[in-house]
């Protein structure tokens, strides 16, 4: 699905200037989700909380999809194992149709103020890793430069690599979004990070997966 270089990432920032492109939002109420289609937790059955929406653009290739939305279960304080990409206690929605005017769904999840996001200049992560290899830059320093909210590039894992494998058996999924608790203090462990992957081998709308790792 994604054709961009896997080594280029775009750091996310709060949008402050009118000239900056809107690439999505963190928090608030999502657009384009009907109440009847609102993701419910596969473990406890409650309506999930919305976290983020990202629009495709030069910063993220979503193939035929028009938006990526991220939801997580907050109903049971983690007992639903919301960190697991396969349990059904989180959801990555790939939208086949754009509907920015659709504002629907349960009010219980309108918990955070919506923050519009923009992106900074693309970052060549391969160049950074070459400095580690050829110039003696400590790997910890290189990873520290990538431990922020970003689109694309490599996942900076807090507790070891948990990249989901494509159910097609063709290889690992590709990082679409790395999300921290810095831009919006989501009601999840401070210092933790969410990693949203898209399966490049699958064309269907279930190709997105979320892995969560808690702060120490
Ligand atoms: Zn749940």
PDB file of C-alpha atoms and ligand atoms in Angstrom:
ATOM      1  CA  UNK A   1       0.000   0.000   0.000  1.00  0.00           C
ATOM      2  CA  UNK A   2       2.698   2.493   0.970  1.00  0.00           C
ATOM      3  CA  UNK A   3       5.237   3.446  -1.667  1.00  0.00           C
ATOM      4  CA  UNK A   4       7.144   6.149   0.220  1.00  0.00           C
ATOM      5  CA  UNK A   5      10.667   5.419   1.426  1.00  0.00           C
ATOM      6  CA  UNK A   6      10.454   3.565   4.732  1.00  0.00           C
ATOM      7  CA  UNK A   7      13.459   5.619   5.924  1.00  0.00           C
ATOM      8  CA  UNK A   8      11.884   9.053   5.678  1.00  0.00           C
ATOM      9  CA  UNK A   9       9.810  10.363   8.554  1.00  0.00           C
ATOM     10  CA  UNK A  10       7.842  13.527   9.233  1.00  0.00           C
ATOM     11  CA  UNK A  11       7.754  14.912  12.751  1.00  0.00           C
ATOM     12  CA  UNK A  12       4.279  15.981  13.867  1.00  0.00           C
ATOM     13  CA  UNK A  13       3.699  19.326  15.559  1.00  0.00           C
ATOM     14  CA  UNK A  14       0.695  21.338  16.686  1.00  0.00           C
ATOM     15  CA  UNK A  15      -0.456  23.548  13.849  1.00  0.00           C
ATOM     16  CA  UNK A  16      -0.018  27.220  14.762  1.00  0.00           C
ATOM     17  CA  UNK A  17       0.272  29.109  11.442  1.00  0.00           C
ATOM     18  CA  UNK A  18      -2.463  29.400   8.775  1.00  0.00           C
ATOM     19  CA  UNK A  19       0.093  28.546   6.080  1.00  0.00           C
ATOM     20  CA  UNK A  20       0.948  25.175   7.595  1.00  0.00           C
ATOM     21  CA  UNK A  21      -0.794  22.168   6.055  1.00  0.00           C
ATOM     22  CA  UNK A  22      -3.277  20.245   8.218  1.00  0.00           C
ATOM     23  CA  UNK A  23      -2.173  16.630   8.262  1.00  0.00           C
ATOM     24  CA  UNK A  24      -4.608  15.456  10.919  1.00  0.00           C
ATOM     25  CA  UNK A  25      -5.536  15.859  14.565  1.00  0.00           C
ATOM     26  CA  UNK A  26      -5.025  14.353  17.990  1.00  0.00           C
ATOM     27  CA  UNK A  27      -7.900  14.075  20.442  1.00  0.00           C
ATOM     28  CA  UNK A  28     -11.312  15.679  20.194  1.00  0.00           C
ATOM     29  CA  UNK A  29     -14.130  14.150  18.242  1.00  0.00           C
ATOM     30  CA  UNK A  30     -13.310  12.378  14.982  1.00  0.00           C
ATOM     31  CA  UNK A  31     -14.833  13.262  11.628  1.00  0.00           C
ATOM     32  CA  UNK A  32     -16.296  10.775   9.206  1.00  0.00           C
ATOM     33  CA  UNK A  33     -17.350   8.030  11.669  1.00  0.00           C
ATOM     34  CA  UNK A  34     -21.052   7.144  11.860  1.00  0.00           C
ATOM     35  CA  UNK A  35     -22.469   6.197  15.259  1.00  0.00           C
ATOM     36  CA  UNK A  36     -23.471   2.820  13.822  1.00  0.00           C
ATOM     37  CA  UNK A  37     -19.882   2.216  12.731  1.00  0.00           C
ATOM     38  CA  UNK A  38     -18.220   3.540  15.872  1.00  0.00           C
ATOM     39  CA  UNK A  39     -15.533   1.053  16.954  1.00  0.00           C
ATOM     40  CA  UNK A  40     -16.482  -0.985  20.013  1.00  0.00           C
ATOM     41  CA  UNK A  41     -14.022  -2.966  22.091  1.00  0.00           C
ATOM     42  CA  UNK A  42     -13.800  -6.587  21.001  1.00  0.00           C
ATOM     43  CA  UNK A  43     -13.216  -7.642  24.628  1.00  0.00           C
ATOM     44  CA  UNK A  44     -15.652  -5.599  26.787  1.00  0.00           C
ATOM     45  CA  UNK A  45     -18.007  -4.286  24.093  1.00  0.00           C
ATOM     46  CA  UNK A  46     -17.810  -0.629  25.145  1.00  0.00           C
ATOM     47  CA  UNK A  47     -17.419   2.260  22.709  1.00  0.00           C
ATOM     48  CA  UNK A  48     -13.738   2.955  22.225  1.00  0.00           C
ATOM     49  CA  UNK A  49     -12.060   6.346  22.694  1.00  0.00           C
ATOM     50  CA  UNK A  50     -10.814   8.267  19.719  1.00  0.00           C
ATOM     51  CA  UNK A  51      -7.133   9.231  19.724  1.00  0.00           C
ATOM     52  CA  UNK A  52      -5.998  10.462  16.326  1.00  0.00           C
ATOM     53  CA  UNK A  53      -6.879  11.061  12.685  1.00  0.00           C
ATOM     54  CA  UNK A  54      -4.298  11.421   9.920  1.00  0.00           C
ATOM     55  CA  UNK A  55      -4.959  12.485   6.336  1.00  0.00           C
ATOM     56  CA  UNK A  56      -2.849  11.074   3.512  1.00  0.00           C
ATOM     57  CA  UNK A  57      -0.449  13.383   1.689  1.00  0.00           C
ATOM     58  CA  UNK A  58       3.251  13.685   0.904  1.00  0.00           C
ATOM     59  CA  UNK A  59       3.768  12.765   4.575  1.00  0.00           C
ATOM     60  CA  UNK A  60       1.765   9.481   4.444  1.00  0.00           C
ATOM     61  CA  UNK A  61       0.635   7.221   1.629  1.00  0.00           C
ATOM     62  CA  UNK A  62      -2.633   5.459   2.453  1.00  0.00           C
ATOM     63  CA  UNK A  63      -3.255   3.987  -0.968  1.00  0.00           C
ATOM     64  CA  UNK A  64      -6.951   4.216  -1.819  1.00  0.00           C
ATOM     65  CA  UNK A  65      -7.922   5.258   1.710  1.00  0.00           C
ATOM     66  CA  UNK A  66      -8.791   8.850   2.573  1.00  0.00           C
ATOM     67  CA  UNK A  67      -8.055   8.902   6.287  1.00  0.00           C
ATOM     68  CA  UNK A  68      -6.630   6.830   9.128  1.00  0.00           C
ATOM     69  CA  UNK A  69      -8.321   6.963  12.546  1.00  0.00           C
ATOM     70  CA  UNK A  70      -7.062   5.471  15.809  1.00  0.00           C
ATOM     71  CA  UNK A  71      -9.236   4.231  18.689  1.00  0.00           C
ATOM     72  CA  UNK A  72      -8.454   2.517  21.992  1.00  0.00           C
ATOM     73  CA  UNK A  73     -10.558   1.019  24.800  1.00  0.00           C
ATOM     74  CA  UNK A  74     -10.499   3.055  28.014  1.00  0.00           C
ATOM     75  CA  UNK A  75     -13.446   1.346  29.665  1.00  0.00           C
ATOM     76  CA  UNK A  76     -11.674  -1.167  31.888  1.00  0.00           C
ATOM     77  CA  UNK A  77      -8.382   0.482  32.850  1.00  0.00           C
ATOM     78  CA  UNK A  78      -6.290  -1.797  30.683  1.00  0.00           C
ATOM     79  CA  UNK A  79      -7.932  -5.129  31.532  1.00  0.00           C
ATOM     80  CA  UNK A  80      -8.961  -5.460  27.893  1.00  0.00           C
ATOM     81  CA  UNK A  81      -5.240  -5.560  26.972  1.00  0.00           C
ATOM     82  CA  UNK A  82      -5.495  -2.442  24.868  1.00  0.00           C
ATOM     83  CA  UNK A  83      -1.762  -2.644  23.997  1.00  0.00           C
ATOM     84  CA  UNK A  84      -2.201  -5.784  21.926  1.00  0.00           C
ATOM     85  CA  UNK A  85      -2.607  -5.388  18.130  1.00  0.00           C
ATOM     86  CA  UNK A  86      -4.765  -8.512  17.793  1.00  0.00           C
ATOM     87  CA  UNK A  87      -7.119  -8.577  20.849  1.00  0.00           C
ATOM     88  CA  UNK A  88      -9.673  -6.093  19.523  1.00  0.00           C
ATOM     89  CA  UNK A  89      -9.239  -3.545  22.362  1.00  0.00           C
ATOM     90  CA  UNK A  90      -7.867  -0.970  19.947  1.00  0.00           C
ATOM     91  CA  UNK A  91      -8.723  -0.215  16.349  1.00  0.00           C
ATOM     92  CA  UNK A  92      -7.140   1.449  13.349  1.00  0.00           C
ATOM     93  CA  UNK A  93      -9.862   2.532  10.922  1.00  0.00           C
ATOM     94  CA  UNK A  94      -8.946   3.072   7.268  1.00  0.00           C
ATOM     95  CA  UNK A  95     -11.636   5.201   5.652  1.00  0.00           C
ATOM     96  CA  UNK A  96     -12.683   4.349   2.093  1.00  0.00           C
ATOM     97  CA  UNK A  97     -14.609   7.627   1.741  1.00  0.00           C
ATOM     98  CA  UNK A  98     -13.926  11.134   2.904  1.00  0.00           C
ATOM     99  CA  UNK A  99     -16.648  12.862   4.896  1.00  0.00           C
ATOM    100  CA  UNK A 100     -15.172  15.743   6.855  1.00  0.00           C
ATOM    101  CA  UNK A 101     -18.659  17.066   7.697  1.00  0.00           C
ATOM    102  CA  UNK A 102     -19.862  13.878   9.358  1.00  0.00           C
ATOM    103  CA  UNK A 103     -19.826  14.412  13.120  1.00  0.00           C
ATOM    104  CA  UNK A 104     -21.519  11.502  14.811  1.00  0.00           C
ATOM    105  CA  UNK A 105     -20.963   8.936  17.522  1.00  0.00           C
ATOM    106  CA  UNK A 106     -21.328   8.641  21.305  1.00  0.00           C
ATOM    107  CA  UNK A 107     -20.629  11.755  23.431  1.00  0.00           C
ATOM    108  CA  UNK A 108     -18.810   9.717  26.088  1.00  0.00           C
ATOM    109  CA  UNK A 109     -15.653   9.739  24.028  1.00  0.00           C
ATOM    110  CA  UNK A 110     -15.382  13.494  23.482  1.00  0.00           C
ATOM    111  CA  UNK A 111     -12.808  13.741  26.223  1.00  0.00           C
ATOM    112  CA  UNK A 112      -9.857  15.659  24.844  1.00  0.00           C
ATOM    113  CA  UNK A 113      -9.689  18.959  23.055  1.00  0.00           C
ATOM    114  CA  UNK A 114      -8.952  18.464  19.370  1.00  0.00           C
ATOM    115  CA  UNK A 115      -5.455  19.583  18.365  1.00  0.00           C
ATOM    116  CA  UNK A 116      -4.778  20.143  14.697  1.00  0.00           C
ATOM    117  CA  UNK A 117      -1.464  18.769  13.502  1.00  0.00           C
ATOM    118  CA  UNK A 118       1.055  19.762  10.893  1.00  0.00           C
ATOM    119  CA  UNK A 119       4.403  18.247   9.897  1.00  0.00           C
ATOM    120  CA  UNK A 120       7.951  19.526   9.879  1.00  0.00           C
ATOM    121  CA  UNK A 121      10.481  18.946   7.099  1.00  0.00           C
ATOM    122  CA  UNK A 122      11.093  15.298   6.186  1.00  0.00           C
ATOM    123  CA  UNK A 123      13.884  13.607   8.091  1.00  0.00           C
ATOM    124  CA  UNK A 124      16.262  11.100   6.500  1.00  0.00           C
ATOM    125  CA  UNK A 125      16.476   8.396   9.147  1.00  0.00           C
ATOM    126  CA  UNK A 126      18.876   6.387   7.016  1.00  0.00           C
ATOM    127  CA  UNK A 127      21.301   9.331   7.130  1.00  0.00           C
ATOM    128  CA  UNK A 128      21.004   9.355  10.896  1.00  0.00           C
ATOM    129  CA  UNK A 129      21.761   5.620  11.072  1.00  0.00           C
ATOM    130  CA  UNK A 130      24.779   6.131   8.789  1.00  0.00           C
ATOM    131  CA  UNK A 131      26.147   8.601  11.346  1.00  0.00           C
ATOM    132  CA  UNK A 132      25.833   5.841  13.946  1.00  0.00           C
ATOM    133  CA  UNK A 133      27.638   3.378  11.688  1.00  0.00           C
ATOM    134  CA  UNK A 134      30.307   5.636  10.172  1.00  0.00           C
ATOM    135  CA  UNK A 135      30.804   8.555  12.543  1.00  0.00           C
ATOM    136  CA  UNK A 136      30.544   6.908  15.926  1.00  0.00           C
ATOM    137  CA  UNK A 137      27.278   8.593  16.903  1.00  0.00           C
ATOM    138  CA  UNK A 138      25.813   6.669  19.858  1.00  0.00           C
ATOM    139  CA  UNK A 139      22.687   4.735  18.843  1.00  0.00           C
ATOM    140  CA  UNK A 140      20.925   6.046  21.959  1.00  0.00           C
ATOM    141  CA  UNK A 141      21.484   9.610  20.699  1.00  0.00           C
ATOM    142  CA  UNK A 142      20.148   8.737  17.251  1.00  0.00           C
ATOM    143  CA  UNK A 143      17.033   7.118  18.725  1.00  0.00           C
ATOM    144  CA  UNK A 144      16.520  10.104  21.033  1.00  0.00           C
ATOM    145  CA  UNK A 145      16.246  12.277  17.913  1.00  0.00           C
ATOM    146  CA  UNK A 146      13.379  10.089  16.700  1.00  0.00           C
ATOM    147  CA  UNK A 147      11.485   9.617  19.968  1.00  0.00           C
ATOM    148  CA  UNK A 148       8.654  11.968  19.098  1.00  0.00           C
ATOM    149  CA  UNK A 149       5.295  11.986  17.328  1.00  0.00           C
ATOM    150  CA  UNK A 150       5.998  11.207  13.689  1.00  0.00           C
ATOM    151  CA  UNK A 151       4.723   9.664  10.492  1.00  0.00           C
ATOM    152  CA  UNK A 152       6.797   6.957   8.818  1.00  0.00           C
ATOM    153  CA  UNK A 153      10.380   5.905   9.417  1.00  0.00           C
ATOM    154  CA  UNK A 154      11.325   3.313  12.005  1.00  0.00           C
ATOM    155  CA  UNK A 155       9.600   2.657  15.318  1.00  0.00           C
ATOM    156  CA  UNK A 156      11.570   3.762  18.380  1.00  0.00           C
ATOM    157  CA  UNK A 157      10.583   0.952  20.735  1.00  0.00           C
ATOM    158  CA  UNK A 158      10.492   1.493  24.487  1.00  0.00           C
ATOM    159  CA  UNK A 159      10.506  -2.212  25.353  1.00  0.00           C
ATOM    160  CA  UNK A 160      11.751  -4.128  22.327  1.00  0.00           C
ATOM    161  CA  UNK A 161      10.586  -4.674  18.763  1.00  0.00           C
ATOM    162  CA  UNK A 162       6.945  -5.748  18.481  1.00  0.00           C
ATOM    163  CA  UNK A 163       6.420  -5.000  14.789  1.00  0.00           C
ATOM    164  CA  UNK A 164       3.268  -6.895  13.706  1.00  0.00           C
ATOM    165  CA  UNK A 165       3.672  -9.342  10.851  1.00  0.00           C
ATOM    166  CA  UNK A 166       1.270  -9.257   7.926  1.00  0.00           C
ATOM    167  CA  UNK A 167      -1.315 -12.054   8.200  1.00  0.00           C
ATOM    168  CA  UNK A 168      -0.573 -12.677   4.512  1.00  0.00           C
ATOM    169  CA  UNK A 169       2.808 -14.102   5.566  1.00  0.00           C
ATOM    170  CA  UNK A 170       4.701 -11.716   3.299  1.00  0.00           C
ATOM    171  CA  UNK A 171       6.585  -9.793   5.969  1.00  0.00           C
ATOM    172  CA  UNK A 172       6.406  -7.065   8.586  1.00  0.00           C
ATOM    173  CA  UNK A 173       3.916  -4.233   8.588  1.00  0.00           C
ATOM    174  CA  UNK A 174       5.167  -0.690   8.044  1.00  0.00           C
ATOM    175  CA  UNK A 175       5.063   2.101  10.634  1.00  0.00           C
ATOM    176  CA  UNK A 176       2.522   4.786   9.719  1.00  0.00           C
ATOM    177  CA  UNK A 177       2.283   6.768  12.980  1.00  0.00           C
ATOM    178  CA  UNK A 178       4.292   6.890  16.191  1.00  0.00           C
ATOM    179  CA  UNK A 179       2.344   8.671  18.914  1.00  0.00           C
ATOM    180  CA  UNK A 180       3.564   9.895  22.315  1.00  0.00           C
ATOM    181  CA  UNK A 181       1.737  11.528  25.216  1.00  0.00           C
ATOM    182  CA  UNK A 182       3.513  14.864  24.659  1.00  0.00           C
ATOM    183  CA  UNK A 183       1.314  16.707  22.133  1.00  0.00           C
ATOM    184  CA  UNK A 184      -1.890  15.490  23.814  1.00  0.00           C
ATOM    185  CA  UNK A 185      -1.744  13.866  27.250  1.00  0.00           C
ATOM    186  CA  UNK A 186      -3.962  10.933  26.406  1.00  0.00           C
ATOM    187  CA  UNK A 187      -5.412   9.044  29.368  1.00  0.00           C
ATOM    188  CA  UNK A 188      -2.784   6.357  29.089  1.00  0.00           C
ATOM    189  CA  UNK A 189       0.509   5.893  30.871  1.00  0.00           C
ATOM    190  CA  UNK A 190       2.557   9.117  30.575  1.00  0.00           C
ATOM    191  CA  UNK A 191       5.759   8.436  28.688  1.00  0.00           C
ATOM    192  CA  UNK A 192       4.222   5.522  26.820  1.00  0.00           C
ATOM    193  CA  UNK A 193       4.056   5.326  23.057  1.00  0.00           C
ATOM    194  CA  UNK A 194       1.624   3.973  20.497  1.00  0.00           C
ATOM    195  CA  UNK A 195       2.812   2.555  17.189  1.00  0.00           C
ATOM    196  CA  UNK A 196       0.312   2.375  14.340  1.00  0.00           C
ATOM    197  CA  UNK A 197       1.207   0.068  11.481  1.00  0.00           C
ATOM    198  CA  UNK A 198      -0.311  -0.478   8.048  1.00  0.00           C
ATOM    199  CA  UNK A 199       0.007  -3.785   6.242  1.00  0.00           C
ATOM    200  CA  UNK A 200       1.632  -3.014   2.856  1.00  0.00           C
ATOM    201  CA  UNK A 201       0.584  -6.433   1.537  1.00  0.00           C
ATOM    202  CA  UNK A 202      -3.131  -6.121   2.305  1.00  0.00           C
ATOM    203  CA  UNK A 203      -5.567  -3.910   0.402  1.00  0.00           C
ATOM    204  CA  UNK A 204      -8.447  -4.155   2.868  1.00  0.00           C
ATOM    205  CA  UNK A 205      -9.654  -1.765   5.528  1.00  0.00           C
ATOM    206  CA  UNK A 206      -8.477  -4.012   8.379  1.00  0.00           C
ATOM    207  CA  UNK A 207      -4.836  -3.532   7.340  1.00  0.00           C
ATOM    208  CA  UNK A 208      -4.004  -1.174  10.235  1.00  0.00           C
ATOM    209  CA  UNK A 209      -2.798  -2.316  13.662  1.00  0.00           C
ATOM    210  CA  UNK A 210      -1.885  -0.563  16.920  1.00  0.00           C
ATOM    211  CA  UNK A 211       0.801  -1.636  19.379  1.00  0.00           C
ATOM    212  CA  UNK A 212       1.090   0.210  22.686  1.00  0.00           C
ATOM    213  CA  UNK A 213       4.095   0.218  25.024  1.00  0.00           C
ATOM    214  CA  UNK A 214       3.759   1.816  28.466  1.00  0.00           C
ATOM    215  CA  UNK A 215       6.124   4.291  30.075  1.00  0.00           C
ATOM    216  CA  UNK A 216       8.490   2.986  32.720  1.00  0.00           C
TER     217      UNK A 216
HETATM  218 ZN1  LIG B   1     -12.563  -2.940  26.445  1.00  0.00          ZN
END
